[in-house]
Coordinates of C-alpha atoms and ligand atoms in Angstrom, one line a residue:
M1 CA -78.5 -40.0 27.4
S2 CA -77.4 -44.0 27.7
L3 CA -77.1 -43.5 23.9
V4 CA -73.9 -41.2 24.3
K5 CA -72.6 -42.8 27.1
R6 CA -72.2 -46.0 25.2
C7 CA -70.7 -44.5 22.1
R8 CA -67.9 -42.9 24.0
P9 CA -64.5 -44.0 23.2
R10 CA -63.1 -46.0 26.1
R11 CA -60.0 -44.9 27.4
T12 CA -57.5 -46.2 29.6
R13 CA -56.4 -43.2 33.0
G14 CA -54.4 -41.4 32.1
L15 CA -52.3 -38.6 29.6
P16 CA -51.0 -39.8 26.8
A17 CA -46.8 -40.0 27.4
L18 CA -46.1 -36.9 25.1
L19 CA -47.8 -34.7 27.1
V20 CA -47.2 -36.1 30.4
G21 CA -43.3 -35.5 30.4
A22 CA -44.1 -32.5 29.7
L23 CA -46.6 -32.0 32.7
A24 CA -44.3 -33.6 35.0
L25 CA -41.7 -31.4 34.0
A26 CA -43.8 -28.2 34.4
T27 CA -44.4 -29.7 37.7
T28 CA -41.4 -30.3 38.7
L29 CA -40.2 -26.8 37.5
A30 CA -43.1 -25.5 39.3
G31 CA -41.4 -27.1 42.6
G32 CA -44.4 -29.0 43.2
P33 CA -44.6 -32.9 43.8
A34 CA -44.6 -35.0 39.9
T35 CA -47.1 -37.5 41.4
A36 CA -50.2 -38.8 40.3
A37 CA -53.2 -37.0 39.4
P38 CA -55.5 -36.1 42.2
Q39 CA -59.0 -37.5 43.1
G40 CA -61.5 -34.8 44.2
T41 CA -64.7 -32.7 43.7
L42 CA -64.7 -30.5 40.5
H43 CA -64.1 -27.6 43.4
E44 CA -61.6 -29.5 45.3
L45 CA -59.5 -29.5 41.8
A46 CA -60.2 -26.4 40.5
A47 CA -58.7 -25.6 44.2
A48 CA -55.5 -27.2 43.9
Q49 CA -55.0 -24.8 41.4
G50 CA -55.9 -21.7 42.9
K51 CA -59.6 -21.3 41.1
Y52 CA -63.2 -22.0 42.5
F53 CA -65.4 -24.4 40.3
G54 CA -69.5 -23.4 41.2
S55 CA -73.2 -24.0 39.8
A56 CA -76.4 -21.4 39.9
T57 CA -79.1 -22.5 41.7
D58 CA -82.9 -21.6 42.3
N59 CA -84.9 -22.0 45.5
P60 CA -87.4 -24.2 43.8
E61 CA -84.5 -26.5 43.4
L62 CA -83.4 -27.1 46.7
P63 CA -86.0 -29.3 48.2
D64 CA -84.8 -31.7 45.4
A65 CA -82.5 -33.6 48.2
A66 CA -80.7 -35.8 45.7
Y67 CA -80.5 -32.6 43.6
A68 CA -78.8 -30.6 46.6
A69 CA -76.6 -33.0 48.1
T70 CA -74.4 -32.9 44.8
L71 CA -74.8 -28.9 44.7
G72 CA -73.7 -28.9 48.0
S73 CA -70.6 -31.7 47.3
E74 CA -69.4 -30.9 44.1
F75 CA -69.2 -27.3 43.8
G76 CA -67.4 -24.9 45.9
Q77 CA -69.7 -21.7 45.1
I78 CA -72.9 -20.9 44.2
T79 CA -74.8 -18.0 42.5
P80 CA -78.7 -17.6 42.9
G81 CA -80.3 -17.5 39.1
N82 CA -83.4 -15.9 40.4
S83 CA -83.6 -15.0 44.1
M84 CA -81.4 -11.6 44.4
K85 CA -82.6 -10.0 41.2
W86 CA -84.5 -6.7 41.3
D87 CA -88.0 -8.0 40.6
T88 CA -87.5 -10.3 43.9
T89 CA -85.5 -8.7 46.1
E90 CA -87.6 -5.2 45.7
P91 CA -91.2 -5.7 44.0
V92 CA -92.5 -2.5 44.7
Q93 CA -90.3 0.7 45.2
G94 CA -88.9 1.1 49.0
R95 CA -90.2 -2.6 50.3
F96 CA -87.3 -5.4 49.8
D97 CA -87.6 -8.7 50.5
F98 CA -84.4 -10.5 50.9
A99 CA -86.0 -14.0 51.8
K100 CA -85.2 -16.3 49.0
G101 CA -81.5 -15.2 48.8
D102 CA -81.2 -16.0 52.1
V103 CA -81.9 -19.0 51.5
V104 CA -79.2 -19.6 48.7
T105 CA -76.7 -17.6 51.1
D106 CA -77.7 -20.0 54.0
F107 CA -77.3 -22.7 51.8
A108 CA -73.6 -22.0 50.9
Q109 CA -72.9 -21.0 54.5
Q110 CA -74.0 -24.7 55.6
H111 CA -72.1 -26.2 52.8
G112 CA -68.8 -23.6 53.1
Q113 CA -69.5 -22.4 50.0
T114 CA -68.9 -19.2 48.3
V115 CA -72.0 -16.8 46.5
R116 CA -71.7 -14.9 43.9
G117 CA -74.4 -12.0 43.7
H118 CA -76.7 -11.8 40.5
T119 CA -77.4 -9.1 40.3
L120 CA -77.8 -5.3 41.1
V121 CA -78.3 -3.2 38.3
W122 CA -79.8 -5.2 35.3
H123 CA -82.3 -4.2 32.1
S124 CA -84.6 -7.7 32.7
Q125 CA -86.9 -8.9 35.6
L126 CA -87.1 -5.3 36.5
P127 CA -90.0 -4.6 38.5
G128 CA -92.4 -2.9 36.8
W129 CA -92.6 0.6 38.7
V130 CA -88.4 1.1 37.8
G131 CA -89.3 1.7 33.5
S132 CA -92.3 4.1 35.2
L133 CA -90.4 6.6 37.5
P134 CA -89.6 10.0 36.2
P135 CA -85.9 9.9 34.4
A136 CA -85.3 12.1 37.5
Q137 CA -85.9 9.9 40.0
V138 CA -84.3 6.3 37.8
E139 CA -80.8 7.5 39.7
A140 CA -81.9 7.7 43.8
A141 CA -83.7 4.5 42.7
M142 CA -81.0 2.8 41.5
K143 CA -78.7 3.9 44.3
N144 CA -80.9 2.9 47.1
H145 CA -81.1 -0.5 45.6
I146 CA -78.0 -1.2 45.7
T147 CA -77.1 0.1 48.5
E148 CA -79.9 -1.8 50.5
E149 CA -79.0 -5.1 48.7
A150 CA -75.2 -4.9 49.1
T151 CA -75.8 -4.4 52.9
H152 CA -78.3 -6.9 53.4
Y153 CA -75.4 -9.7 52.1
R154 CA -72.7 -7.7 53.6
G155 CA -70.4 -10.5 54.4
K156 CA -72.1 -13.0 53.2
V157 CA -71.8 -12.4 49.1
A158 CA -68.2 -12.9 47.9
A159 CA -68.0 -10.9 44.8
W160 CA -71.1 -9.0 43.0
D161 CA -72.3 -8.5 39.5
V162 CA -73.2 -5.4 40.0
V163 CA -73.8 -4.8 36.4
N164 CA -75.3 -6.9 34.4
E165 CA -75.5 -7.2 30.3
P166 CA -74.8 -3.1 29.5
F167 CA -74.0 -4.1 25.6
N168 CA -76.0 -5.0 22.8
E169 CA -74.1 -7.3 20.6
D170 CA -72.5 -4.2 18.2
G171 CA -71.0 -3.2 21.5
T172 CA -73.3 -0.4 21.7
Y173 CA -74.9 0.7 25.5
R174 CA -78.4 -1.7 25.6
A175 CA -81.5 0.9 26.2
S176 CA -82.1 0.8 30.4
P177 CA -84.4 2.5 32.0
F178 CA -80.4 3.7 33.5
H179 CA -79.2 3.6 30.5
T180 CA -81.6 6.4 29.5
A181 CA -81.6 8.2 32.8
M182 CA -77.7 8.4 33.3
G183 CA -76.2 7.5 30.3
S184 CA -72.9 5.0 30.4
D185 CA -72.5 7.2 33.6
Y186 CA -74.7 5.1 35.4
V187 CA -71.9 1.5 35.1
A188 CA -69.5 3.8 37.4
T189 CA -72.2 5.2 39.9
A190 CA -73.3 1.7 40.3
L191 CA -70.2 0.3 41.2
R192 CA -69.3 3.6 43.2
T193 CA -72.6 2.9 45.3
A194 CA -71.9 -0.8 45.3
H195 CA -68.5 -0.3 47.0
A196 CA -69.7 2.2 49.8
A197 CA -72.2 -0.4 50.3
D198 CA -70.1 -3.4 50.8
P199 CA -66.1 -2.3 50.2
D200 CA -65.1 -5.9 50.6
A201 CA -66.9 -7.5 47.8
K202 CA -65.3 -7.7 44.3
L203 CA -67.5 -6.0 42.1
Y204 CA -67.7 -7.6 38.5
L205 CA -69.5 -6.4 35.1
N206 CA -71.0 -9.3 34.1
D207 CA -72.5 -10.2 30.1
Y208 CA -72.6 -12.6 27.4
N209 CA -71.1 -13.0 24.1
I210 CA -67.7 -11.0 25.7
E211 CA -66.1 -14.9 25.5
G212 CA -63.9 -14.3 22.5
L213 CA -62.6 -11.5 20.5
G214 CA -65.3 -8.9 19.0
A215 CA -67.3 -6.2 19.0
K216 CA -69.1 -6.9 22.3
S217 CA -65.9 -7.8 23.9
D218 CA -64.1 -4.3 22.9
A219 CA -66.9 -2.7 24.0
M220 CA -66.4 -4.3 27.6
Y221 CA -62.8 -4.2 27.3
A222 CA -63.2 0.0 26.5
L223 CA -65.6 0.5 29.3
A224 CA -63.3 -1.8 31.6
S225 CA -60.1 0.3 31.2
K226 CA -61.7 3.7 31.2
L227 CA -63.2 2.4 34.6
V228 CA -59.7 1.6 35.9
D229 CA -58.2 4.5 34.4
E230 CA -60.6 6.7 36.3
G231 CA -60.2 4.8 39.6
V232 CA -64.0 3.2 39.7
P233 CA -63.9 0.4 42.2
L234 CA -64.2 -2.6 39.5
D235 CA -62.6 -5.7 40.3
G236 CA -63.8 -8.1 37.5
V237 CA -65.5 -9.4 34.4
G238 CA -67.6 -12.0 34.0
M239 CA -67.8 -13.7 31.3
Q240 CA -71.4 -15.8 31.1
A241 CA -70.2 -18.5 28.2
H242 CA -73.7 -19.5 27.7
L243 CA -72.2 -21.7 24.2
A244 CA -74.3 -23.4 21.6
V245 CA -72.2 -26.3 19.9
Q246 CA -74.1 -25.2 16.6
Y247 CA -72.2 -21.7 16.9
G248 CA -68.5 -22.4 17.6
F249 CA -66.2 -21.7 20.2
P250 CA -65.4 -18.7 21.0
Y251 CA -62.3 -16.8 19.0
E252 CA -59.3 -17.1 21.2
M253 CA -61.1 -17.0 25.0
R254 CA -57.7 -17.4 26.4
A255 CA -56.3 -14.2 24.7
N256 CA -59.6 -12.1 25.0
M257 CA -59.7 -13.3 29.2
Q258 CA -55.2 -12.2 29.3
R259 CA -55.7 -8.8 28.1
F260 CA -58.6 -8.5 30.9
A261 CA -56.1 -9.6 33.3
D262 CA -53.6 -7.4 31.6
L263 CA -55.4 -4.5 33.5
G264 CA -55.5 -5.8 36.5
L265 CA -58.9 -7.0 36.6
D266 CA -59.8 -10.5 37.6
V267 CA -62.0 -13.0 35.5
A268 CA -64.9 -15.1 36.2
V269 CA -66.6 -17.7 33.7
T270 CA -70.1 -16.9 35.4
E271 CA -72.7 -18.9 33.5
L272 CA -71.6 -21.7 31.1
D273 CA -73.5 -23.6 29.9
V274 CA -72.9 -25.2 25.9
R275 CA -76.6 -26.4 24.4
M276 CA -77.3 -28.4 21.2
Q277 CA -80.1 -29.0 19.1
L278 CA -81.9 -32.1 20.2
P279 CA -81.8 -34.6 19.8
A280 CA -78.1 -34.7 21.8
D281 CA -76.2 -37.7 20.1
A282 CA -72.6 -39.2 20.1
T283 CA -71.1 -36.3 18.0
K284 CA -72.8 -33.3 19.8
A285 CA -72.0 -34.1 23.1
A286 CA -68.4 -34.8 22.1
T287 CA -68.1 -30.9 20.4
Q288 CA -70.2 -29.9 24.1
S289 CA -67.2 -32.1 26.1
A290 CA -64.7 -30.1 24.1
Y291 CA -66.1 -26.9 24.9
Y292 CA -66.7 -27.8 28.4
R293 CA -62.6 -28.1 28.5
Q294 CA -61.6 -25.7 26.3
V295 CA -62.9 -23.3 29.0
T296 CA -61.7 -24.4 31.7
E297 CA -58.0 -24.7 30.3
A298 CA -58.4 -20.9 29.1
C299 CA -59.2 -20.7 32.5
L300 CA -56.4 -22.5 34.3
A301 CA -53.9 -20.7 31.5
V302 CA -54.9 -17.0 32.3
E303 CA -54.2 -16.3 36.3
R304 CA -56.3 -14.1 36.5
C305 CA -59.2 -16.0 36.1
V306 CA -60.5 -17.0 39.5
G307 CA -63.4 -19.9 38.8
I308 CA -66.0 -21.1 36.8
T309 CA -69.4 -21.4 37.7
V310 CA -72.0 -23.5 35.5
W311 CA -75.4 -22.7 34.9
D312 CA -76.6 -25.2 37.2
Y313 CA -75.0 -28.3 36.8
T314 CA -78.3 -30.2 35.4
D315 CA -79.8 -30.8 32.5
K316 CA -82.8 -31.0 35.0
Y317 CA -83.3 -27.3 36.1
S318 CA -81.9 -25.8 33.0
W319 CA -82.8 -22.5 31.3
V320 CA -82.3 -23.6 28.0
P321 CA -85.2 -25.2 26.7
G322 CA -87.7 -22.6 28.0
T323 CA -85.8 -20.4 26.2
F324 CA -84.8 -21.9 22.8
P325 CA -87.1 -24.3 22.0
G326 CA -86.0 -27.5 20.3
Q327 CA -82.6 -27.0 22.5
G328 CA -81.1 -28.5 25.8
S329 CA -79.2 -31.0 27.1
A330 CA -76.6 -28.0 27.7
N331 CA -75.5 -29.6 31.8
L332 CA -72.7 -31.4 33.2
Y333 CA -75.0 -33.9 34.5
D334 CA -78.4 -35.0 32.4
E335 CA -81.7 -35.0 34.3
N336 CA -81.2 -37.8 36.2
L337 CA -78.4 -36.2 37.8
T338 CA -76.0 -38.5 36.0
P339 CA -72.9 -37.0 35.0
K340 CA -72.3 -36.4 31.4
P341 CA -68.7 -37.0 29.5
A342 CA -68.5 -33.3 29.8
Y343 CA -68.1 -33.6 33.4
D344 CA -65.6 -35.7 32.6
A345 CA -63.6 -33.4 29.9
V346 CA -63.6 -30.7 32.8
R347 CA -62.9 -33.1 35.3
T348 CA -59.4 -34.0 33.1
A349 CA -58.7 -30.6 32.8
L350 CA -58.6 -30.2 36.1
G351 CA -56.1 -32.5 36.5
G352 CA -58.5 -35.1 38.3
D353 CA -58.8 -39.0 37.3
D354 CA -62.0 -39.5 34.8
G355 CA -64.1 -41.5 37.4
G356 CA -63.1 -44.4 35.5
E357 CA -65.7 -43.6 32.4
G358 CA -63.0 -42.9 30.2
G359 CA -62.4 -39.1 29.5
D360 CA -60.7 -36.7 27.2
P361 CA -57.7 -35.6 28.4
G362 CA -56.1 -34.8 25.0
A363 CA -55.3 -31.2 24.0
L364 CA -55.2 -32.2 20.2
K365 CA -58.4 -31.8 17.8
V366 CA -58.6 -31.8 14.6
Q367 CA -60.9 -29.9 12.2
Y368 CA -61.8 -30.6 8.4
R369 CA -63.6 -29.8 5.4
S370 CA -64.4 -31.5 2.1
S371 CA -62.6 -30.5 -0.8
D372 CA -64.6 -32.3 -2.9
S373 CA -67.5 -30.9 -4.9
S374 CA -68.3 -34.7 -5.8
A375 CA -68.9 -37.3 -3.1
G376 CA -70.3 -39.9 -5.9
D377 CA -66.6 -39.7 -8.0
N378 CA -63.3 -41.6 -8.0
Q379 CA -61.4 -39.8 -5.4
I380 CA -62.4 -38.9 -2.2
K381 CA -60.4 -35.6 -0.9
P382 CA -60.1 -34.4 2.6
G383 CA -58.6 -31.4 4.2
L384 CA -57.6 -31.3 7.7
Q385 CA -55.9 -29.7 10.0
L386 CA -54.6 -30.4 13.5
V387 CA -54.9 -28.0 16.3
N388 CA -53.5 -27.7 19.4
T389 CA -56.1 -26.8 22.0
G390 CA -53.4 -27.6 25.5
A391 CA -50.9 -25.9 27.7
T392 CA -48.3 -28.0 26.3
A393 CA -46.4 -28.3 23.1
A394 CA -47.5 -32.1 21.3
S395 CA -44.8 -33.9 19.6
L396 CA -46.1 -34.9 15.6
P397 CA -44.5 -38.4 14.9
E398 CA -46.8 -39.6 18.1
V399 CA -49.6 -38.2 16.9
T400 CA -52.0 -39.7 13.9
I401 CA -55.1 -39.0 12.4
R402 CA -57.8 -41.3 10.9
Y403 CA -60.9 -40.1 8.1
W404 CA -63.3 -43.2 7.8
F405 CA -64.6 -44.2 5.1
T406 CA -66.4 -47.1 2.5
S407 CA -64.4 -48.5 -0.2
D408 CA -67.6 -49.1 -1.7
N409 CA -67.1 -51.7 -4.5
G410 CA -64.1 -52.1 -6.9
A411 CA -60.4 -52.4 -6.1
S412 CA -59.3 -53.0 -2.3
T413 CA -55.5 -51.2 -2.7
Y414 CA -55.1 -47.7 -2.8
S415 CA -53.1 -44.5 -3.8
T416 CA -53.1 -42.0 -1.1
W417 CA -51.6 -38.5 -2.1
C418 CA -50.7 -34.7 0.5
D419 CA -50.9 -32.0 -2.5
W420 CA -50.3 -29.4 -0.3
S421 CA -49.9 -28.0 3.5
P422 CA -48.0 -25.0 5.2
I423 CA -45.8 -27.6 7.1
G424 CA -45.2 -29.3 3.8
C425 CA -46.0 -32.8 2.9
N426 CA -42.8 -34.4 2.9
T427 CA -42.9 -34.5 6.7
V428 CA -46.5 -35.4 6.4
T429 CA -47.3 -39.7 5.8
H430 CA -50.5 -41.4 4.9
R431 CA -51.7 -44.5 4.2
V432 CA -55.2 -46.4 4.0
A433 CA -56.1 -48.8 5.6
A434 CA -58.6 -51.6 6.0
V435 CA -61.0 -52.1 9.5
S436 CA -61.2 -55.8 11.3
T437 CA -64.5 -55.2 11.7
P438 CA -66.0 -53.5 9.4
K439 CA -68.5 -51.0 10.7
A440 CA -70.9 -48.5 9.2
G441 CA -69.5 -46.3 7.4
A442 CA -66.4 -47.4 8.0
D443 CA -64.6 -50.4 6.4
H444 CA -61.6 -48.5 5.7
Y445 CA -59.4 -45.1 6.7
L446 CA -56.5 -42.8 5.3
E447 CA -54.5 -43.0 8.4
V448 CA -51.8 -39.2 8.5
G449 CA -49.0 -38.7 10.4
F450 CA -46.2 -37.2 10.9
G451 CA -42.7 -37.3 10.1
S452 CA -41.1 -34.8 12.3
G453 CA -42.1 -31.5 14.3
S454 CA -44.6 -30.8 17.2
L455 CA -47.2 -28.2 17.5
A456 CA -46.7 -25.2 20.1
P457 CA -49.8 -24.6 22.6
G458 CA -52.4 -22.6 20.6
A459 CA -50.7 -23.6 17.3
T460 CA -52.0 -25.4 14.1
T461 CA -50.7 -26.8 11.0
G462 CA -52.9 -25.8 8.6
E463 CA -54.6 -27.4 6.3
I464 CA -53.4 -30.6 4.9
Q465 CA -54.7 -31.6 1.9
L466 CA -55.6 -35.1 1.7
R467 CA -56.5 -37.0 -1.5
L468 CA -57.0 -40.7 -2.2
N469 CA -58.2 -43.5 -4.9
K470 CA -58.9 -46.6 -5.4
T471 CA -55.7 -47.9 -8.0
D472 CA -58.6 -49.1 -10.1
W473 CA -60.2 -45.4 -9.8
S474 CA -63.9 -46.8 -9.4
D475 CA -66.0 -44.3 -7.6
F476 CA -66.4 -43.8 -3.8
D477 CA -70.2 -43.1 -2.4
E478 CA -69.2 -40.9 0.4
S479 CA -72.4 -39.8 1.4
D480 CA -72.7 -42.9 3.8
D481 CA -68.7 -42.3 4.9
Y482 CA -68.8 -41.9 8.8
S483 CA -65.8 -39.2 9.0
H484 CA -67.8 -37.3 5.6
N485 CA -69.0 -34.1 5.9
A486 CA -70.1 -31.8 2.8
G487 CA -69.2 -28.9 4.6
T488 CA -66.6 -26.8 2.8
S489 CA -65.3 -24.6 5.7
Y490 CA -63.0 -26.0 8.6
A491 CA -65.3 -26.8 11.4
D492 CA -64.0 -29.4 14.1
A493 CA -64.6 -32.9 13.3
P494 CA -65.2 -35.3 16.4
K495 CA -65.8 -38.4 13.8
V496 CA -62.3 -37.8 12.6
T497 CA -60.0 -38.8 15.2
V498 CA -56.9 -38.3 16.9
Y499 CA -54.6 -40.1 18.5
A500 CA -51.4 -39.5 20.7
G501 CA -49.0 -42.2 21.5
G502 CA -51.6 -45.1 20.2
E503 CA -54.5 -43.5 22.6
L504 CA -57.2 -42.1 21.2
V505 CA -57.2 -38.3 22.1
W506 CA -59.7 -36.6 19.9
G507 CA -63.4 -37.9 18.6
I508 CA -65.3 -40.7 18.7
E509 CA -64.4 -43.9 16.8
P510 CA -67.5 -45.5 14.3
Ligands
LIG601 O1 -80.9 -16.9 30.7 C1 -80.0 -17.2 31.1 C2 -79.2 -16.0 31.8 C3 -78.6 -14.9 31.6 N1 -77.3 -14.2 31.7 C4 -78.0 -13.6 33.3 C5 -79.0 -14.6 33.5 O2 -79.7 -13.7 35.1 C6 -80.2 -15.1 33.4 O3 -80.7 -16.3 33.9 C7 -81.9 -16.7 33.3 C8 -82.5 -17.5 34.6 O4 -81.8 -18.8 35.0 C9 -84.0 -18.1 34.5 O5 -84.3 -18.4 35.7 O6 -82.7 -15.7 33.9 C10 -84.0 -16.1 33.2 C11 -84.7 -14.4 32.8 O7 -84.2 -14.0 32.2 C12 -84.8 -16.8 34.3 O8 -85.5 -17.6 33.6 C13 -86.8 -16.6 34.3 C14 -88.5 -17.1 33.3 O9 -87.6 -16.7 32.4 C15 -89.6 -16.3 34.4 O10 -90.6 -17.0 33.5 C16 -89.2 -17.5 35.9 O11 -90.5 -16.8 36.6 O12 -87.2 -17.8 35.6 C17 -88.5 -17.0 36.3 C18 -88.2 -17.5 37.6 O13 -88.0 -19.0 38.0

């Protein structure tokens, strides 16, 4: 990962002026001091915003002293990755073993951390005897399991993932011995049983691929609404957030969190990681950083989002390579326990400094598609759209975008065009500039700017259809251009860079 580190843009500290102004105003309005960003661990920074920042862990990892030191200091909450699951805690019916889970709660107690219990009822990591029970005996077995475990951890576990992963991708109920025996009522029965055993623990339903709006999160929303209406003891919904750079960011994550919050429920990000196809490179690392930052910003923007847990903090102990061969590098720290750019991105989003390593304070990103059917003709036709992913408005005249390309042979003078944009081409400025020290794939860039306007939080400019040619109309070879990509639908483009107040806020320069 040292390659990624070296390739990262170095930035001066602090937010661009246009964002700082808005933040200072917001802080003043909230009655707090408009002081510099705080120092501190991820959890301290989150705690200053009323949230926790935690990590999963697992028993075989704890003897690793360097690992345990960071787990104990940087994070304010831990979740046992395996040791509170049914196959560990009740491997034989009626014979309970909490030894491994107790090691985790003891660690938490020694380090002043809260614990998320994971998990009481799940179709996976279920000992064989449960699946072999006659359906008529499953309800009693489930109630007994929940009662024994939640009673054992009473006072030591702040929140329980009572039911884990109840849904299929299409929003239907997943098959399990519990669903077979009790139908969808098993969820309410599990929650009531857990509440009776530990009335103080926050009780959650937890699932993956429910971070954005969609069929599966609609199913969770319908279930949560019904349970709330019926007075079933449900306190929150956990969004696992096992993301991947190649699958895009969950659609409208913040709005999705907010609709659960509007039911009167807490929301937690319970298992965050962002995997990628290996080998990692600077582009994937930049997208990963952006995703970690966007999850953090979504949680900060939703009052009922109580905190974020990463599904272990280091690539050294990630579940990803074992489950998705060829994928990895999903965590905030690399396998040598060195923080990655994603760590800086989270810190910065939480309002901290960036550890002196640069960082990504920008709340702007650019998406790009090629509208060019030929990469070898005499025009380059990038479509760009600027998106404000932050919580404050961005002043467009402060913003510029650079699309990097090579001139190939021919004239060194250019004509540039804005063909269409919903914001109006008359507010869009464009020119070509030469790179003083040409780089591979980049001896010129198209610079796009804005004469007026501002971009509200969550807003996009919509597409800006751009075109450029050399004044002698000689051909380009775009295939080696740094920013070029043959994709014809809009996607996050870290190789197209964005500047606010002259500072790089998105992407990686060539
Ligand atoms: O799969 C990622 C997570 C998805 N959401 C629910 C989580 O509970 C789940 O966690 C993972 C653990 O991180 C893995 O460590 O759950 C996996 C099982 O579904 C865990 O993997 C298992 C291995 O598959 C077993 O071979 C191994 O014996 O971990 C076990 C204990 O190390």
